[in-house]
Coordinates of C-alpha atoms and ligand atoms in Angstrom, one line a residue:
M26 CA 3.9 69.5 -44.4
L27 CA 7.0 69.1 -43.9
S28 CA 7.8 72.2 -43.9
A29 CA 10.9 73.6 -41.9
K30 CA 13.9 74.5 -44.1
N31 CA 16.8 72.2 -41.8
I32 CA 14.2 68.9 -41.9
A33 CA 14.9 66.2 -45.1
F34 CA 13.5 63.9 -45.3
S35 CA 14.7 61.0 -47.1
A36 CA 13.0 58.3 -50.1
T37 CA 10.4 61.6 -50.1
I38 CA 8.3 58.4 -47.5
A39 CA 8.1 56.6 -51.0
S40 CA 8.2 53.0 -49.7
D41 CA 9.6 51.5 -52.3
A42 CA 13.3 52.2 -52.5
A43 CA 15.4 51.1 -50.1
E44 CA 17.8 52.6 -52.7
I45 CA 17.0 56.1 -52.4
F46 CA 17.3 56.1 -48.9
T47 CA 19.9 59.1 -47.9
Q48 CA 22.7 57.8 -46.3
V49 CA 23.5 61.1 -43.4
M50 CA 27.1 61.4 -43.5
P51 CA 28.5 61.8 -40.3
N52 CA 29.3 66.3 -39.9
F53 CA 33.0 65.8 -37.8
S54 CA 34.1 68.7 -35.2
P55 CA 37.1 70.4 -35.3
T56 CA 38.7 67.3 -33.6
G57 CA 38.2 65.6 -36.9
Q58 CA 35.9 63.1 -34.8
A59 CA 32.2 62.9 -35.8
A60 CA 29.7 64.5 -34.0
P61 CA 27.2 62.4 -32.1
T62 CA 23.8 61.7 -34.1
L63 CA 21.5 59.9 -32.4
R64 CA 19.1 58.1 -34.7
L65 CA 14.7 57.7 -32.7
V66 CA 13.3 54.3 -32.9
L67 CA 10.0 53.8 -32.6
G68 CA 8.3 51.4 -31.5
D69 CA 6.3 50.4 -34.3
Q70 CA 9.9 50.1 -36.2
L71 CA 11.3 46.9 -34.6
N72 CA 12.8 46.2 -38.3
P73 CA 16.1 44.6 -37.4
L74 CA 16.4 44.4 -41.7
H75 CA 16.4 48.3 -42.3
S76 CA 19.7 49.7 -43.8
W77 CA 20.2 51.9 -40.5
F78 CA 21.3 48.6 -38.5
A79 CA 23.5 47.1 -41.6
Q80 CA 26.3 48.0 -39.5
P81 CA 27.0 49.9 -36.1
Q82 CA 28.5 53.3 -36.0
P83 CA 30.4 54.7 -33.5
H84 CA 28.8 57.9 -34.3
V85 CA 25.5 57.2 -33.5
V86 CA 22.9 56.4 -30.9
L87 CA 19.3 54.3 -31.8
V88 CA 17.5 55.5 -29.2
L89 CA 14.2 54.2 -28.0
M90 CA 12.0 55.3 -25.5
E91 CA 8.9 54.3 -23.5
L92 CA 6.7 56.9 -23.1
R93 CA 4.0 58.6 -20.4
Q94 CA 2.8 60.3 -23.3
E95 CA 2.2 56.5 -25.5
T96 CA 0.9 54.6 -22.6
D97 CA -1.8 58.0 -21.5
Y98 CA -3.3 59.0 -25.2
V99 CA -5.9 56.7 -25.2
L100 CA -6.6 53.6 -22.5
H101 CA -4.7 50.3 -24.1
H102 CA -5.3 46.9 -23.8
A103 CA -3.4 45.8 -21.3
Q104 CA -1.7 42.7 -23.2
K105 CA -0.9 45.7 -25.8
V106 CA 1.5 47.8 -23.0
L107 CA 3.1 45.2 -22.6
G108 CA 3.5 43.7 -26.4
I109 CA 4.4 46.9 -27.8
F110 CA 7.2 47.6 -24.6
A111 CA 8.2 43.9 -24.2
A112 CA 9.0 43.6 -28.5
M113 CA 11.2 47.0 -27.5
R114 CA 13.4 45.3 -25.0
D115 CA 14.1 42.5 -27.4
F116 CA 15.0 45.0 -29.6
C117 CA 17.8 46.8 -27.9
A118 CA 19.7 43.1 -26.8
H119 CA 20.0 42.7 -30.3
L120 CA 20.5 46.0 -31.3
K121 CA 23.6 46.3 -28.3
S122 CA 24.7 41.8 -29.0
Q123 CA 25.4 43.5 -33.0
G124 CA 27.2 46.6 -31.4
H125 CA 25.3 49.1 -31.7
R126 CA 25.4 52.5 -28.9
V127 CA 21.4 51.5 -27.6
R128 CA 20.2 54.7 -25.1
Y129 CA 16.4 52.4 -24.1
V130 CA 14.6 55.0 -21.7
A131 CA 13.0 52.6 -19.7
I132 CA 8.6 53.9 -19.0
D133 CA 10.5 54.4 -15.2
D134 CA 14.3 55.2 -16.1
A135 CA 14.8 58.4 -13.4
S136 CA 15.4 61.0 -16.1
N137 CA 12.6 59.6 -18.4
R138 CA 10.8 63.0 -18.9
Q139 CA 8.0 60.9 -20.4
S140 CA 7.3 62.8 -23.7
L141 CA 9.1 61.6 -26.7
T142 CA 10.6 65.7 -27.4
A143 CA 11.6 67.1 -23.9
N144 CA 13.1 63.3 -23.8
L145 CA 15.0 64.2 -26.8
D146 CA 15.6 67.8 -26.1
A147 CA 18.0 66.0 -22.7
L148 CA 19.6 63.8 -25.3
V149 CA 20.6 65.6 -27.0
A150 CA 22.4 67.9 -24.2
H151 CA 24.0 64.9 -23.0
Y152 CA 25.6 63.5 -26.0
G153 CA 26.6 66.7 -27.8
A154 CA 24.2 65.8 -30.5
Q155 CA 24.3 67.2 -34.1
C156 CA 22.0 65.6 -35.6
V157 CA 19.2 63.3 -34.9
Q158 CA 17.7 61.8 -37.1
W159 CA 14.1 59.0 -37.1
Q160 CA 11.6 56.7 -38.9
A161 CA 8.6 58.7 -40.2
P162 CA 6.2 58.2 -37.9
D163 CA 2.6 55.7 -39.5
E164 CA 0.8 58.0 -37.3
W165 CA 0.0 61.6 -38.0
R166 CA 0.5 62.7 -34.2
L167 CA 3.5 61.6 -33.7
D168 CA 4.5 63.1 -37.2
Q169 CA 3.3 66.1 -36.3
Q170 CA 5.3 66.1 -32.9
L171 CA 8.7 65.2 -34.5
T172 CA 8.1 68.2 -37.3
T173 CA 6.9 70.9 -35.1
W174 CA 10.6 70.0 -32.8
G175 CA 12.9 69.6 -35.5
G176 CA 12.1 72.9 -36.7
Q177 CA 12.9 74.4 -33.7
Q178 CA 16.6 72.7 -34.1
P179 CA 19.8 74.8 -34.7
F180 CA 21.0 71.1 -36.3
A181 CA 20.4 68.9 -38.4
C182 CA 17.1 66.7 -38.4
I183 CA 16.6 64.5 -40.8
A184 CA 13.7 61.9 -41.6
A185 CA 13.8 58.5 -43.2
D186 CA 11.9 56.0 -45.5
T187 CA 10.7 53.1 -42.7
E188 CA 11.5 50.9 -45.4
H189 CA 8.6 49.3 -44.6
F190 CA 5.3 49.7 -46.8
F191 CA 5.6 48.7 -50.4
T192 CA 3.4 52.4 -51.6
A193 CA 4.3 55.7 -50.5
R194 CA 2.6 57.7 -48.4
D195 CA 0.7 60.1 -51.7
E196 CA 0.0 57.2 -53.0
C197 CA -4.4 57.0 -52.3
A198 CA -4.3 60.9 -52.8
C199 CA -2.7 61.1 -55.5
L200 CA -4.4 58.4 -57.6
F201 CA -7.6 59.4 -56.2
G202 CA -7.6 62.8 -55.9
P203 CA -10.9 65.2 -56.1
R204 CA -13.2 61.4 -57.2
K205 CA -15.9 60.9 -54.9
Q206 CA -15.1 57.7 -53.8
W207 CA -11.7 55.7 -53.2
L208 CA -12.7 51.6 -55.3
M209 CA -9.6 50.0 -53.1
E210 CA -10.4 47.8 -56.3
H211 CA -9.1 50.1 -58.8
F212 CA -6.0 50.8 -56.2
Y213 CA -5.1 46.7 -55.5
R214 CA -5.1 45.9 -59.1
G215 CA -2.5 48.4 -60.2
L216 CA 0.1 47.4 -56.9
R217 CA -0.5 43.5 -58.8
R218 CA 1.3 44.7 -61.7
R219 CA 3.5 46.9 -60.7
H220 CA 5.3 44.0 -58.2
N221 CA 4.0 41.4 -60.2
V222 CA 1.6 39.9 -57.8
L223 CA -0.4 36.6 -58.7
M224 CA 0.0 37.4 -62.5
S225 CA 0.2 35.3 -65.1
P226 CA 3.5 36.0 -68.7
D227 CA 0.6 37.3 -70.3
G228 CA -0.1 40.3 -67.6
E229 CA -3.8 39.1 -67.0
P230 CA -4.3 38.1 -63.7
E231 CA -3.7 34.4 -62.7
G232 CA -6.7 32.5 -62.7
G233 CA -7.9 34.9 -64.9
Q234 CA -9.6 36.7 -62.3
W235 CA -8.6 39.5 -59.7
N236 CA -10.8 38.8 -56.9
F237 CA -12.1 35.8 -56.3
D238 CA -14.3 36.8 -52.9
H239 CA -17.5 34.8 -53.8
D240 CA -15.9 32.0 -53.5
N241 CA -15.3 32.6 -49.8
R242 CA -18.0 32.9 -47.6
K243 CA -18.7 29.7 -46.1
P244 CA -20.0 28.9 -43.0
W245 CA -17.8 26.5 -40.4
H246 CA -19.2 23.9 -39.0
G247 CA -16.3 22.5 -37.1
T248 CA -14.2 20.5 -40.3
P249 CA -11.1 20.8 -41.4
P250 CA -9.7 21.2 -37.7
E251 CA -8.6 24.9 -36.8
P252 CA -5.5 24.8 -36.1
A253 CA -3.6 24.6 -33.2
D254 CA -2.6 28.4 -31.9
P255 CA 1.2 29.1 -33.2
R256 CA 1.8 32.0 -30.5
P257 CA 4.6 31.3 -28.7
T258 CA 4.3 31.9 -24.0
H259 CA 6.5 34.2 -23.2
D260 CA 6.5 35.0 -19.2
H261 CA 5.9 39.0 -18.8
S262 CA 5.2 39.1 -15.0
A263 CA 8.2 41.6 -14.0
L264 CA 7.6 43.7 -17.0
W265 CA 3.5 44.1 -16.3
A266 CA 5.1 44.9 -11.6
T267 CA 6.9 47.6 -13.5
I268 CA 3.5 49.0 -15.6
Q269 CA 1.5 48.8 -12.4
A270 CA 3.8 50.7 -11.1
A271 CA 4.3 53.7 -13.2
G272 CA 0.9 53.1 -12.4
I273 CA -0.1 53.3 -16.0
Q274 CA -4.1 52.8 -16.7
T275 CA -4.8 49.7 -18.6
F276 CA -7.7 47.7 -19.6
G277 CA -8.3 44.0 -21.1
N278 CA -6.9 40.7 -19.6
P279 CA -2.8 41.5 -19.3
Q280 CA -1.5 37.6 -19.4
A281 CA 1.9 38.7 -17.8
A282 CA 2.4 35.3 -17.1
A283 CA 1.0 33.6 -20.0
F284 CA 1.5 36.2 -22.6
R285 CA 0.8 35.0 -26.5
W286 CA 2.1 36.9 -28.9
P287 CA 5.4 37.9 -30.9
L288 CA 8.3 39.6 -29.7
N289 CA 10.1 39.7 -32.5
R290 CA 11.5 38.8 -36.1
A291 CA 12.6 35.0 -35.6
E292 CA 9.3 34.9 -33.8
S293 CA 7.3 36.6 -36.6
L294 CA 8.9 34.3 -39.5
A295 CA 7.5 30.5 -37.2
L296 CA 3.9 32.6 -36.9
L297 CA 4.1 33.1 -40.8
Q298 CA 5.5 29.8 -41.0
A299 CA 3.1 28.0 -39.2
F300 CA 0.0 30.1 -40.7
V301 CA 1.2 29.3 -44.0
A302 CA 1.6 25.8 -43.7
H303 CA -1.7 24.8 -41.4
A304 CA -3.9 28.4 -42.4
L305 CA -3.5 30.0 -44.9
P306 CA -5.0 27.0 -47.4
H307 CA -8.0 27.6 -45.7
F308 CA -8.4 30.6 -45.5
G309 CA -10.3 31.6 -47.9
D310 CA -13.0 29.3 -48.1
F311 CA -13.6 30.2 -43.7
E312 CA -12.1 34.1 -43.9
D313 CA -15.7 34.8 -42.9
A314 CA -16.5 32.8 -40.8
M315 CA -16.9 32.3 -36.3
A316 CA -17.2 30.2 -34.5
T317 CA -18.2 30.1 -31.1
G318 CA -15.0 29.4 -28.7
R319 CA -12.5 29.9 -31.7
I320 CA -11.3 33.6 -31.3
R321 CA -8.7 33.1 -35.2
L322 CA -9.9 30.0 -37.1
F323 CA -7.8 30.1 -39.9
H324 CA -6.6 33.5 -39.9
S325 CA -2.9 34.7 -39.2
L326 CA -2.3 36.4 -35.7
L327 CA 0.5 38.2 -38.3
S328 CA -0.8 42.2 -38.0
F329 CA 0.7 43.2 -34.6
S330 CA 4.1 41.1 -36.5
L331 CA 3.3 43.6 -39.2
N332 CA 2.3 46.6 -38.1
T333 CA 5.8 47.1 -35.3
K334 CA 7.1 45.8 -38.8
M335 CA 9.3 42.9 -37.6
L336 CA 8.0 41.3 -40.4
N337 CA 8.1 42.8 -44.0
P338 CA 4.7 43.2 -46.4
R339 CA 6.5 41.9 -49.2
E340 CA 7.7 38.4 -47.2
V341 CA 4.4 37.9 -46.1
V342 CA 3.1 38.5 -49.6
Q343 CA 5.9 36.0 -51.5
A344 CA 5.4 33.7 -49.0
A345 CA 1.6 33.2 -49.5
E346 CA 2.2 33.1 -54.0
A347 CA 4.5 30.6 -53.3
A348 CA 2.3 28.3 -51.5
Y349 CA 0.3 28.3 -54.0
R350 CA 2.4 28.1 -56.6
S351 CA 3.9 25.2 -54.9
G352 CA 0.4 23.8 -55.5
H353 CA 0.4 24.1 -51.0
A354 CA -2.8 26.4 -51.2
P355 CA -6.1 27.6 -53.4
L356 CA -5.6 30.2 -55.0
A357 CA -8.8 31.3 -53.8
A358 CA -7.8 31.9 -50.5
V359 CA -4.4 32.6 -51.4
E360 CA -5.1 36.0 -53.6
G361 CA -7.7 36.7 -50.6
F362 CA -4.9 36.9 -47.9
I363 CA -3.3 39.1 -50.4
R364 CA -5.3 41.5 -50.9
Q365 CA -5.7 41.6 -47.2
I366 CA -2.0 42.5 -46.8
L367 CA -1.1 44.6 -50.6
G368 CA -4.7 45.9 -50.8
W369 CA -6.5 47.0 -47.5
R370 CA -3.6 47.1 -46.0
E371 CA -1.7 49.5 -47.8
Y372 CA -4.6 51.0 -49.2
V373 CA -6.3 52.3 -45.3
R374 CA -3.1 54.0 -45.0
G375 CA -2.8 56.3 -47.9
V376 CA -6.8 57.0 -46.9
Y377 CA -5.5 57.7 -43.2
W378 CA -3.1 60.1 -44.5
A379 CA -4.2 61.7 -47.2
H380 CA -7.8 62.9 -44.8
M381 CA -5.4 63.7 -41.8
P382 CA -5.9 66.1 -40.2
G383 CA -9.6 65.4 -39.4
Y384 CA -9.9 62.1 -39.9
T385 CA -10.7 61.0 -36.9
E386 CA -13.4 63.2 -36.0
V387 CA -15.9 62.6 -38.5
N388 CA -19.5 61.6 -38.0
A389 CA -21.6 62.1 -41.5
L390 CA -24.8 59.6 -39.0
G391 CA -24.8 62.1 -36.5
H392 CA -24.4 59.4 -34.0
R393 CA -23.9 59.9 -31.0
H394 CA -24.6 57.4 -28.5
P395 CA -22.3 56.0 -26.0
L396 CA -20.7 52.8 -25.8
P397 CA -22.7 50.2 -23.4
A398 CA -20.9 49.4 -20.3
W399 CA -20.6 45.7 -22.1
F400 CA -18.0 47.4 -23.9
W401 CA -15.8 47.3 -21.5
T402 CA -17.0 43.4 -19.7
G403 CA -18.2 40.8 -22.3
D404 CA -21.8 40.4 -19.6
T405 CA -24.1 40.5 -22.4
R406 CA -26.7 37.6 -23.3
M407 CA -25.7 38.3 -27.2
A408 CA -24.3 35.0 -27.6
C409 CA -21.6 36.6 -31.0
M410 CA -21.3 39.8 -29.1
K411 CA -20.5 38.1 -26.4
Q412 CA -17.7 36.2 -27.7
A413 CA -16.3 39.5 -30.4
V414 CA -16.0 41.5 -27.0
G415 CA -14.8 39.2 -25.3
Q416 CA -12.1 37.8 -26.2
S417 CA -11.7 41.4 -27.5
L418 CA -11.2 41.7 -24.2
E419 CA -9.6 38.6 -23.0
H420 CA -7.0 38.7 -25.7
A421 CA -7.0 42.0 -27.4
Y422 CA -7.4 40.1 -30.9
A423 CA -10.5 39.0 -32.6
H424 CA -11.1 38.6 -36.2
H425 CA -11.8 40.6 -39.1
I426 CA -15.5 40.0 -39.8
Q427 CA -16.0 39.9 -35.8
R428 CA -14.3 43.3 -35.4
L429 CA -16.4 44.8 -38.8
M430 CA -19.6 42.3 -38.5
V431 CA -20.5 41.9 -35.5
I432 CA -18.4 44.7 -33.1
G433 CA -18.6 47.4 -35.6
N434 CA -22.8 46.8 -36.9
F435 CA -23.9 47.0 -33.2
A436 CA -21.9 49.9 -33.5
L437 CA -22.9 51.4 -36.6
L438 CA -27.1 50.3 -36.4
A439 CA -26.9 51.8 -32.7
G440 CA -25.7 55.0 -33.9
L441 CA -23.3 54.8 -30.7
A442 CA -20.7 58.1 -31.3
P443 CA -17.4 57.5 -33.8
A444 CA -15.4 59.1 -31.9
E445 CA -15.4 56.9 -29.1
V446 CA -15.5 53.9 -30.8
H447 CA -13.0 54.4 -32.7
R448 CA -10.9 54.5 -29.2
W449 CA -12.2 51.6 -28.2
Y450 CA -11.0 50.4 -31.3
L451 CA -7.2 52.1 -31.0
G452 CA -7.2 50.8 -27.2
V453 CA -8.8 46.5 -27.2
Y454 CA -6.4 45.7 -30.1
I455 CA -2.8 44.7 -30.1
D456 CA -3.1 45.8 -34.1
A457 CA -4.2 48.9 -33.3
F458 CA -2.3 52.0 -34.5
E459 CA -4.3 55.2 -35.9
W460 CA -3.0 54.9 -39.3
V461 CA -4.3 51.0 -39.7
E462 CA -7.8 51.5 -37.0
A463 CA -9.0 54.7 -38.0
P464 CA -9.8 54.5 -41.6
N465 CA -11.1 51.2 -40.9
T466 CA -13.1 51.7 -37.7
L467 CA -14.5 54.7 -38.7
G468 CA -14.6 54.6 -42.7
M469 CA -15.6 51.0 -43.4
S470 CA -17.0 50.0 -40.2
Q471 CA -18.9 52.8 -39.4
F472 CA -19.6 55.1 -42.7
A473 CA -18.6 58.0 -40.7
D474 CA -16.6 59.5 -43.7
G475 CA -19.8 58.9 -45.7
G476 CA -18.8 56.8 -47.8
R477 CA -15.3 57.7 -48.8
L478 CA -14.3 54.4 -48.2
A479 CA -17.0 52.0 -48.4
T480 CA -19.2 52.1 -51.2
K481 CA -23.0 51.2 -48.8
P482 CA -22.4 51.0 -44.6
Y483 CA -21.5 47.0 -43.6
A484 CA -25.0 46.7 -41.9
A485 CA -26.4 43.6 -41.2
S486 CA -29.4 41.8 -39.5
A487 CA -28.5 39.0 -37.3
S488 CA -29.6 36.8 -40.0
Y489 CA -26.1 37.6 -41.2
V490 CA -24.4 36.1 -37.9
G491 CA -27.0 32.9 -38.3
R492 CA -25.2 32.1 -41.4
M493 CA -21.2 32.5 -40.7
S494 CA -21.5 31.4 -37.6
D495 CA -22.7 29.5 -34.8
H496 CA -23.7 31.6 -32.1
C497 CA -27.2 32.1 -32.9
K498 CA -28.2 28.4 -31.9
G499 CA -27.0 28.7 -28.2
C500 CA -28.0 32.9 -27.9
A501 CA -30.7 34.1 -25.7
Y502 CA -32.0 35.6 -28.3
S503 CA -34.7 34.6 -31.2
A504 CA -32.8 35.8 -34.4
K505 CA -35.6 35.1 -36.6
T506 CA -38.1 37.4 -34.7
R507 CA -38.2 41.3 -35.6
T508 CA -40.0 42.9 -32.5
G509 CA -41.5 41.2 -29.4
T510 CA -41.3 37.0 -28.5
G511 CA -40.0 33.8 -30.8
T512 CA -42.1 31.3 -31.5
G513 CA -41.9 27.8 -31.8
K514 CA -38.0 26.9 -31.4
D515 CA -38.5 30.7 -30.3
A516 CA -40.7 30.6 -27.5
G517 CA -40.1 33.5 -25.3
K518 CA -36.8 34.5 -26.2
E519 CA -36.9 37.9 -27.5
A520 CA -36.1 39.5 -30.6
C521 CA -32.4 40.1 -31.4
P522 CA -31.8 43.6 -30.6
F523 CA -30.0 43.2 -34.5
N524 CA -33.0 43.1 -36.3
A525 CA -35.5 46.1 -35.6
L526 CA -32.3 48.3 -35.3
Y527 CA -31.0 46.9 -38.5
W528 CA -34.4 48.1 -40.1
D529 CA -34.6 51.5 -37.4
F530 CA -30.9 52.3 -39.0
F531 CA -32.5 53.0 -42.9
L532 CA -35.3 54.1 -42.4
R533 CA -33.4 56.7 -39.8
H534 CA -31.2 57.8 -42.7
A535 CA -33.7 57.1 -46.0
E536 CA -32.7 60.7 -47.0
R537 CA -29.2 59.8 -47.3
L538 CA -28.9 56.1 -47.8
R539 CA -32.0 55.6 -50.3
P540 CA -30.5 56.8 -53.2
N541 CA -27.3 54.8 -53.4
V542 CA -28.0 51.8 -55.8
R543 CA -26.6 49.4 -53.8
L544 CA -28.8 49.4 -51.5
A545 CA -32.4 49.1 -53.3
L546 CA -33.5 45.9 -52.8
V547 CA -33.2 47.6 -48.7
Y548 CA -35.3 49.9 -49.7
R549 CA -37.9 47.6 -51.7
Q550 CA -37.8 45.5 -49.1
L551 CA -39.1 48.8 -47.0
D552 CA -41.8 49.6 -48.8
K553 CA -43.6 46.6 -49.0
M554 CA -43.4 47.1 -45.4
S555 CA -46.6 48.7 -44.1
P556 CA -46.9 51.4 -42.2
A557 CA -47.2 50.0 -38.6
D558 CA -44.3 47.6 -39.3
H559 CA -42.4 51.0 -39.5
E560 CA -43.6 52.0 -36.5
A561 CA -43.1 48.5 -34.6
L562 CA -39.4 48.1 -35.4
Q563 CA -38.6 51.4 -34.4
A564 CA -40.3 51.8 -30.9
Q565 CA -38.3 48.0 -30.7
A566 CA -35.2 49.7 -31.6
Q567 CA -35.9 52.8 -29.3
A568 CA -36.6 50.3 -26.5
N569 CA -33.3 48.3 -27.4
L570 CA -30.7 51.7 -27.6
A571 CA -33.3 52.6 -23.9
R572 CA -31.7 49.0 -21.9
I573 CA -28.9 48.9 -24.3
D574 CA -26.3 48.8 -20.8
T575 CA -28.3 45.7 -20.1
L576 CA -28.8 44.5 -24.1
Ligands
FAD677 P1 -5.5 37.9 -41.3 O1 -7.3 37.8 -41.1 O2 -4.9 37.1 -40.9 O3 -5.8 39.2 -42.7 C1 -3.4 39.2 -43.3 C2 -3.3 40.5 -42.4 O4 -3.9 41.3 -43.8 C3 -3.4 41.1 -41.5 O5 -2.5 40.6 -40.4 C4 -3.8 42.8 -41.5 O6 -1.9 43.2 -41.5 C5 -3.6 42.8 -42.8 N1 -5.6 43.3 -43.4 C6 -6.3 42.5 -43.3 N2 -7.4 43.4 -43.3 C7 -6.8 43.9 -43.3 C8 -7.9 45.7 -43.3 N3 -9.3 45.9 -43.2 N4 -7.3 47.4 -43.1 C9 -5.9 46.8 -43.1 N5 -4.7 45.8 -43.0 C10 -5.7 44.3 -42.8 N6 -5.7 46.1 -38.8 C11 -5.0 46.3 -37.7 O7 -3.6 45.8 -38.1 N7 -5.1 47.7 -36.7 C12 -6.1 48.2 -36.2 O8 -6.2 49.1 -35.6 C13 -7.7 47.8 -37.1 N8 -8.4 47.6 -36.3 C14 -10.0 47.4 -37.2 C15 -11.1 48.3 -36.5 C16 -12.5 47.8 -37.7 C17 -12.8 48.5 -36.7 C18 -11.9 47.3 -38.5 C19 -13.1 46.0 -39.7 C20 -10.6 46.2 -38.9 C21 -9.3 46.3 -38.8 N9 -8.8 45.9 -38.8 C22 -7.0 46.2 -37.8 C23 -8.1 44.4 -40.3 C24 -8.4 43.9 -40.0 O9 -9.8 43.6 -39.0 C25 -6.9 42.7 -38.5 O10 -5.9 43.5 -39.9 C26 -7.4 41.5 -39.4 O11 -7.4 41.6 -37.8 C27 -5.7 41.4 -38.2 O12 -6.2 40.4 -37.3 P2 -4.9 39.2 -38.5 O13 -3.6 39.3 -38.5 O14 -5.2 37.4 -38.0 O15 -5.6 39.4 -40.0

């Protein structure tokens, strides 16, 4: 991919090794003065501990840009645009306070050409730069753009490592190669061993097992109390006015006067400490739980800080392991949490790089239905969807089970077009960057890659939501009813749309899914039903889809 002969790639994107990061020697002009080097810092590369920033260098100009190119490639949640711009501005102030030369191209800067490479052209000319460096983008689109641009320049262009991840971009591809299924568990165990995370001195996993997931599936009934929301508050009214004046389109609640996401490393570290102290001990028990009016329960809210690189995954994993070693948090909770970061986060990145370009267009199940209107308003009578979509629009956040087993589950069962679902997820969440969002949405949640990432579709009927949450109790629909209306306490309530859609999904895709041994139980249940039952379920599913905008 990095074929351009004048692009040197330091560290071959092997993230493990700060020591193999190339030290670039300044070019010297005929006067003996070092010619300027531009170092580009992207909006998700706000890591003050990166070796680039160890000490100011007079010949280096650090460049940050707010770009329409980035605000407009997908429709973003207002808080995502605000959060990234505000964190970039904070980072710029930090760099300047450390004595670095910084050129910050603001969104309303008259010289801003609103394209990454058009701005680079202008800045190279302005500074007479003889070298441009960037940290390897995590997104294929940007990587391509910079690589192509770099290949056309007459001077050196150098891509450096971000010094962030545990693994190299191509590590999954190297490990799994042509295998049909890429098992996260296999990848994760290798990383536990390699990085000596939660390992006993005898080389066995701590506690004698790798995975404590079966302990981590409790519903939450109000105890222990959910810890207070530890996020800081910022007033971004002025920045919001600038964003609006620039004409940037967004959706969701901007909360500009009471913005709740961290802007820098110090605030991110405070969030991490609060999570470890108050939420981590219960993270495992209630990892899959959901509750009305609760946006995070015992989840960490750290994804924005991690994905913008204000926090390093190593320090998060270390803090969690230390909590176990000191007796503060149980092993099941700590292993469950570490699995998300050392396991899933690194793994989905590997899947992304192995399958780009093309992965964002996958649609193995041939799903085509447009998104219902309430994905943009939260205005639905399904209580679980109202909570999950509603809080996504309000807070730019939903926790994993809401994303996977409520919103994603509905999208899968209803046959929504994966590309549209992908764009919605990519826009709505504060932490959404394509390298992590696309494999989660298209692979894990929509099975659109045909099972590369998930061994079976994450499909569930209302009974799952009823077991893991209190949503069904207050819902307008009857969770126990598949077709028509409920009886007894549910008399007069229509059947929950999830139920008929669930069975219809497996009937529709029987040819592809029946051979999957992990779905044997589902198909045994379907086989026990009569053809008339099948027809009734299919008719109910069609009726649900016909009025999807008003469900
Ligand atoms: P916690 O539950 O506290 O987990 C701790 C950390 O583990 C997270 O901050 C995150 O960095 C990491 N993590 C957890 N699960 C995953 C996962 N499946 N893949 C990668 N990292 C994980 N995560 C994103 O960071 N960006 C996304 O755009 C994104 N889109 C998703 C879309 C769908 C359909 C699904 C099912 C999941 C998605 N995830 C995404 C993964 C996960 O839902 C979020 O990382 C998590 O909800 C963020 O909240 P938290 O920080 O409170 O996480």
